Coordinates of C-alpha atoms in Angstrom, one line a residue:
M450 CA -10.0 -17.2 25.7
T451 CA -7.6 -15.4 28.1
Q452 CA -6.7 -11.6 27.9
S453 CA -3.6 -12.2 26.3
E454 CA -5.1 -14.3 23.6
L455 CA -8.1 -11.8 23.3
A456 CA -6.0 -8.8 23.1
K457 CA -3.9 -10.3 19.8
R458 CA -7.5 -9.9 17.9
I459 CA -8.0 -6.5 18.2
D460 CA -7.2 -3.4 16.7
H461 CA -7.1 -0.3 19.1
T462 CA -8.5 1.8 17.8
L463 CA -9.0 5.6 17.8
L464 CA -10.6 7.5 15.0
A465 CA -12.2 10.3 16.7
P466 CA -11.6 13.5 14.8
D467 CA -11.0 15.6 17.6
A468 CA -8.1 13.1 18.9
T469 CA -5.2 14.9 20.1
L470 CA -1.5 13.4 20.1
A471 CA -1.9 13.3 24.2
D472 CA -5.0 10.7 23.1
I473 CA -3.0 9.0 20.6
D474 CA 0.0 8.0 22.4
R475 CA -2.6 7.1 25.5
V476 CA -3.7 4.9 23.4
V477 CA -0.4 3.8 22.1
N478 CA 1.0 2.8 25.9
E479 CA -2.4 0.9 26.2
A480 CA -1.7 -1.1 23.1
L481 CA 2.3 -1.7 24.5
E482 CA 0.8 -2.8 27.7
I483 CA -1.6 -5.1 26.8
G484 CA -0.5 -6.3 23.3
F485 CA -2.9 -5.9 21.1
A486 CA -2.7 -6.6 17.7
S487 CA -2.3 -2.8 16.2
V488 CA -3.3 0.7 16.6
C489 CA -5.7 2.3 14.0
V490 CA -5.3 5.8 13.5
A491 CA -5.8 8.3 11.4
P492 CA -3.4 8.8 8.5
V493 CA -2.3 12.3 10.5
F494 CA -1.0 10.2 13.1
V495 CA 0.6 7.3 11.1
K496 CA 4.3 8.5 11.3
H497 CA 4.4 9.2 15.1
V498 CA 2.5 5.7 15.8
S499 CA 5.1 3.9 14.0
K500 CA 8.5 5.7 15.5
R501 CA 6.8 4.9 19.1
L502 CA 5.6 1.1 17.5
A503 CA 9.0 0.2 16.3
G504 CA 10.8 -2.7 17.4
S505 CA 7.1 -3.9 19.4
D506 CA 5.0 -6.6 17.6
V507 CA 2.1 -4.0 17.7
R508 CA 1.3 -3.1 14.0
T509 CA 0.2 0.2 12.6
C510 CA -2.6 0.7 10.9
S511 CA -4.5 3.4 9.1
V512 CA -8.3 4.3 7.7
I513 CA -8.6 5.1 3.9
G514 CA -11.3 7.3 2.5
F515 CA -12.6 7.3 5.9
P516 CA -15.3 7.3 7.0
H517 CA -17.4 7.6 4.0
G518 CA -15.9 5.8 0.9
T519 CA -16.4 8.8 -1.4
H520 CA -12.8 9.7 -2.6
K521 CA -12.0 9.3 -6.3
P522 CA -9.9 5.7 -6.4
T523 CA -7.1 7.9 -7.7
L524 CA -6.6 9.9 -4.1
K525 CA -7.5 7.1 -2.1
A526 CA -4.3 5.4 -3.7
I527 CA -2.1 8.3 -3.2
E528 CA -3.9 8.0 0.9
A529 CA -2.4 4.7 1.1
T530 CA 1.0 5.0 -0.7
A531 CA 1.5 8.1 1.6
A532 CA 0.4 6.2 4.8
V533 CA 2.5 3.3 3.7
K534 CA 5.5 5.4 3.4
D535 CA 5.1 6.8 6.6
G536 CA 5.3 3.0 8.3
A537 CA 1.6 1.7 7.6
D538 CA 1.8 -1.9 8.2
E539 CA -2.3 -2.3 7.6
L540 CA -4.6 -0.3 6.3
D541 CA -8.9 -0.2 6.7
V542 CA -10.2 1.1 3.0
V543 CA -13.9 2.0 2.9
A544 CA -15.4 1.2 -0.1
H545 CA -17.5 3.0 -2.5
L546 CA -21.0 2.0 -1.2
P547 CA -22.9 2.8 -4.3
N548 CA -20.6 -0.2 -5.8
L549 CA -21.7 -2.8 -3.7
L550 CA -25.1 -1.8 -2.9
A551 CA -25.3 -2.3 -7.2
M552 CA -23.3 -5.4 -6.6
D553 CA -21.4 -4.4 -9.3
V554 CA -18.0 -6.6 -8.8
P555 CA -15.8 -5.0 -12.1
A556 CA -16.3 -1.4 -10.8
A557 CA -15.7 -2.4 -6.9
Q558 CA -12.8 -4.6 -8.0
A559 CA -11.2 -1.7 -10.0
E560 CA -11.0 0.7 -7.4
L561 CA -9.7 -1.6 -4.8
S562 CA -6.9 -3.0 -7.2
E563 CA -5.8 0.4 -8.5
I564 CA -5.8 1.7 -4.0
V565 CA -4.0 -2.1 -3.9
R566 CA -1.1 -1.0 -6.6
G567 CA -0.3 1.9 -5.0
A568 CA 0.4 0.7 -1.1
R569 CA 2.1 -2.4 -2.6
A570 CA 4.2 -0.7 -5.0
V571 CA 5.8 0.3 -1.5
R572 CA 5.5 -2.9 0.5
R573 CA 4.4 -6.1 -0.8
D574 CA 3.2 -7.6 2.3
V575 CA 1.0 -4.6 3.6
V576 CA -2.3 -5.8 5.1
V577 CA -5.3 -4.6 3.2
K578 CA -8.8 -4.7 4.8
V579 CA -12.0 -3.2 3.0
I580 CA -15.2 -1.7 4.9
I581 CA -18.4 -2.4 3.3
E582 CA -21.0 -0.9 6.1
S583 CA -22.3 -4.6 6.0
A584 CA -25.3 -3.2 7.8
L585 CA -26.3 -0.8 5.1
L586 CA -26.1 -3.5 2.6
L587 CA -28.4 -5.9 4.2
Q588 CA -31.2 -3.3 5.7
R589 CA -30.8 -1.4 2.0
L590 CA -31.5 -4.5 -0.2
G591 CA -33.5 -7.1 2.2
D592 CA -33.6 -10.1 0.6
R593 CA -30.9 -9.8 -1.2
G594 CA -28.2 -8.3 1.2
E595 CA -26.5 -11.8 1.6
Q596 CA -26.0 -11.2 -2.3
A597 CA -24.5 -8.0 -2.1
I598 CA -22.5 -9.1 0.4
A599 CA -21.2 -12.2 -1.6
A600 CA -20.4 -10.0 -4.3
A601 CA -18.8 -7.4 -2.2
C602 CA -16.0 -10.6 -0.7
R603 CA -16.0 -11.5 -4.4
A604 CA -14.4 -8.3 -5.8
I605 CA -12.3 -8.0 -2.3
Q606 CA -10.5 -11.4 -2.8
Q607 CA -10.4 -10.4 -6.7
S608 CA -8.4 -7.5 -6.2
G609 CA -5.8 -9.0 -3.8
C610 CA -7.3 -7.6 -0.4
D611 CA -6.8 -9.4 2.8
F612 CA -10.0 -9.0 4.5
V613 CA -13.2 -8.1 4.2
K614 CA -14.4 -5.4 7.1
T615 CA -18.3 -4.9 8.5
S616 CA -18.2 -1.4 9.3
T617 CA -16.5 2.2 9.6
G618 CA -18.8 2.8 13.0
F619 CA -19.2 6.2 11.6
H620 CA -22.3 5.2 9.1
P621 CA -26.0 5.6 10.4
S622 CA -26.9 2.2 9.6
G623 CA -24.8 0.7 12.4
G624 CA -21.9 -1.7 12.8
A625 CA -21.2 -4.9 13.4
T626 CA -23.9 -7.6 13.9
L627 CA -23.5 -11.3 14.1
E628 CA -25.5 -12.2 11.0
A629 CA -23.5 -10.0 9.1
V630 CA -20.1 -11.7 10.4
R631 CA -21.5 -15.4 9.7
L632 CA -22.6 -14.1 6.1
M633 CA -19.4 -12.8 5.8
R634 CA -17.5 -15.8 7.1
Q635 CA -19.6 -17.8 4.5
H636 CA -18.6 -15.9 1.7
A637 CA -15.2 -14.7 2.5
D638 CA -13.5 -17.7 1.0
A639 CA -9.7 -17.3 1.6
L640 CA -10.4 -13.6 3.2
Q641 CA -10.1 -12.9 6.7
V642 CA -13.0 -10.9 8.5
K643 CA -13.1 -8.1 10.5
A644 CA -16.0 -7.3 12.8
A645 CA -16.2 -3.2 13.8
G646 CA -18.6 -0.9 14.7
G647 CA -20.6 -1.2 18.3
I648 CA -18.9 -3.7 20.1
R649 CA -18.7 -2.3 23.6
D650 CA -18.9 -5.4 25.8
R651 CA -17.1 -9.0 26.1
A652 CA -19.8 -11.2 25.6
T653 CA -20.5 -9.1 22.3
A654 CA -16.5 -9.3 21.0
I655 CA -15.9 -13.2 22.0
A656 CA -19.8 -13.8 19.9
M657 CA -18.3 -12.1 17.1
L658 CA -15.1 -14.1 17.1
E659 CA -17.1 -17.3 17.3
A660 CA -19.1 -16.2 14.5
G661 CA -16.3 -16.0 12.1
A662 CA -14.7 -13.0 12.9
D663 CA -10.8 -12.9 12.8
R664 CA -10.1 -9.1 14.3
L665 CA -11.9 -7.1 16.1
G666 CA -11.8 -3.7 15.8
L667 CA -12.5 -1.6 19.4
S668 CA -12.4 1.3 20.8
A669 CA -13.3 0.6 24.6
S670 CA -10.5 -2.4 23.8
V671 CA -9.3 -2.0 27.4
Q672 CA -12.3 -2.2 29.3
I673 CA -13.1 -5.5 27.1
V674 CA -10.2 -7.0 27.9
G675 CA -9.6 -6.4 31.5
S676 CA -13.6 -7.7 32.0
G677 CA -12.9 -11.5 32.4
Q678 CA -10.1 -14.5 32.1

């Protein structure tokens, strides 16, 4: 895989709570130079990033309900709507994890549907990715972990979202694993798969893509893309 091909599969991400505008501008400059799929930032920076990326092929991505997913659905919908109004092309939404642990598909679908309705009332083609903390599901539920991932994928697809995503990278359960990506790919049906959290070298990034990921969320994007041809 060439550097350009790999770059186009990466959401170049900076979600540190102490990130400054100068830090955000650095990430935007890197994305424009290298050609990443998107720049993923906190909602407070979306308007600035969207203006910086205007006219380029790099998309603006933001996070909703981040990092714990414990906001009420109505608040997540408001946050999503505001981000789209500010120029977000893509949204990475943290699902309410108790719904996923309980494999409560109707509850998970109801939450996500409310968010999707709000965001797509502003822009019909906004891409919505849903973070399920796959490591938590697999660790906590053991033999039922795959069943939980399958249930999450059903809720995500039924609510009209576009991607299932492994992790925030902030949860103590851990980030993306090859096992989780393979299971998500198996149960995703029409969904795309995003792997994120703990991917720090090129070999791991390529392995995630080979396991079935369509997109990667990385903070070490520049080092990974530049580490090989």
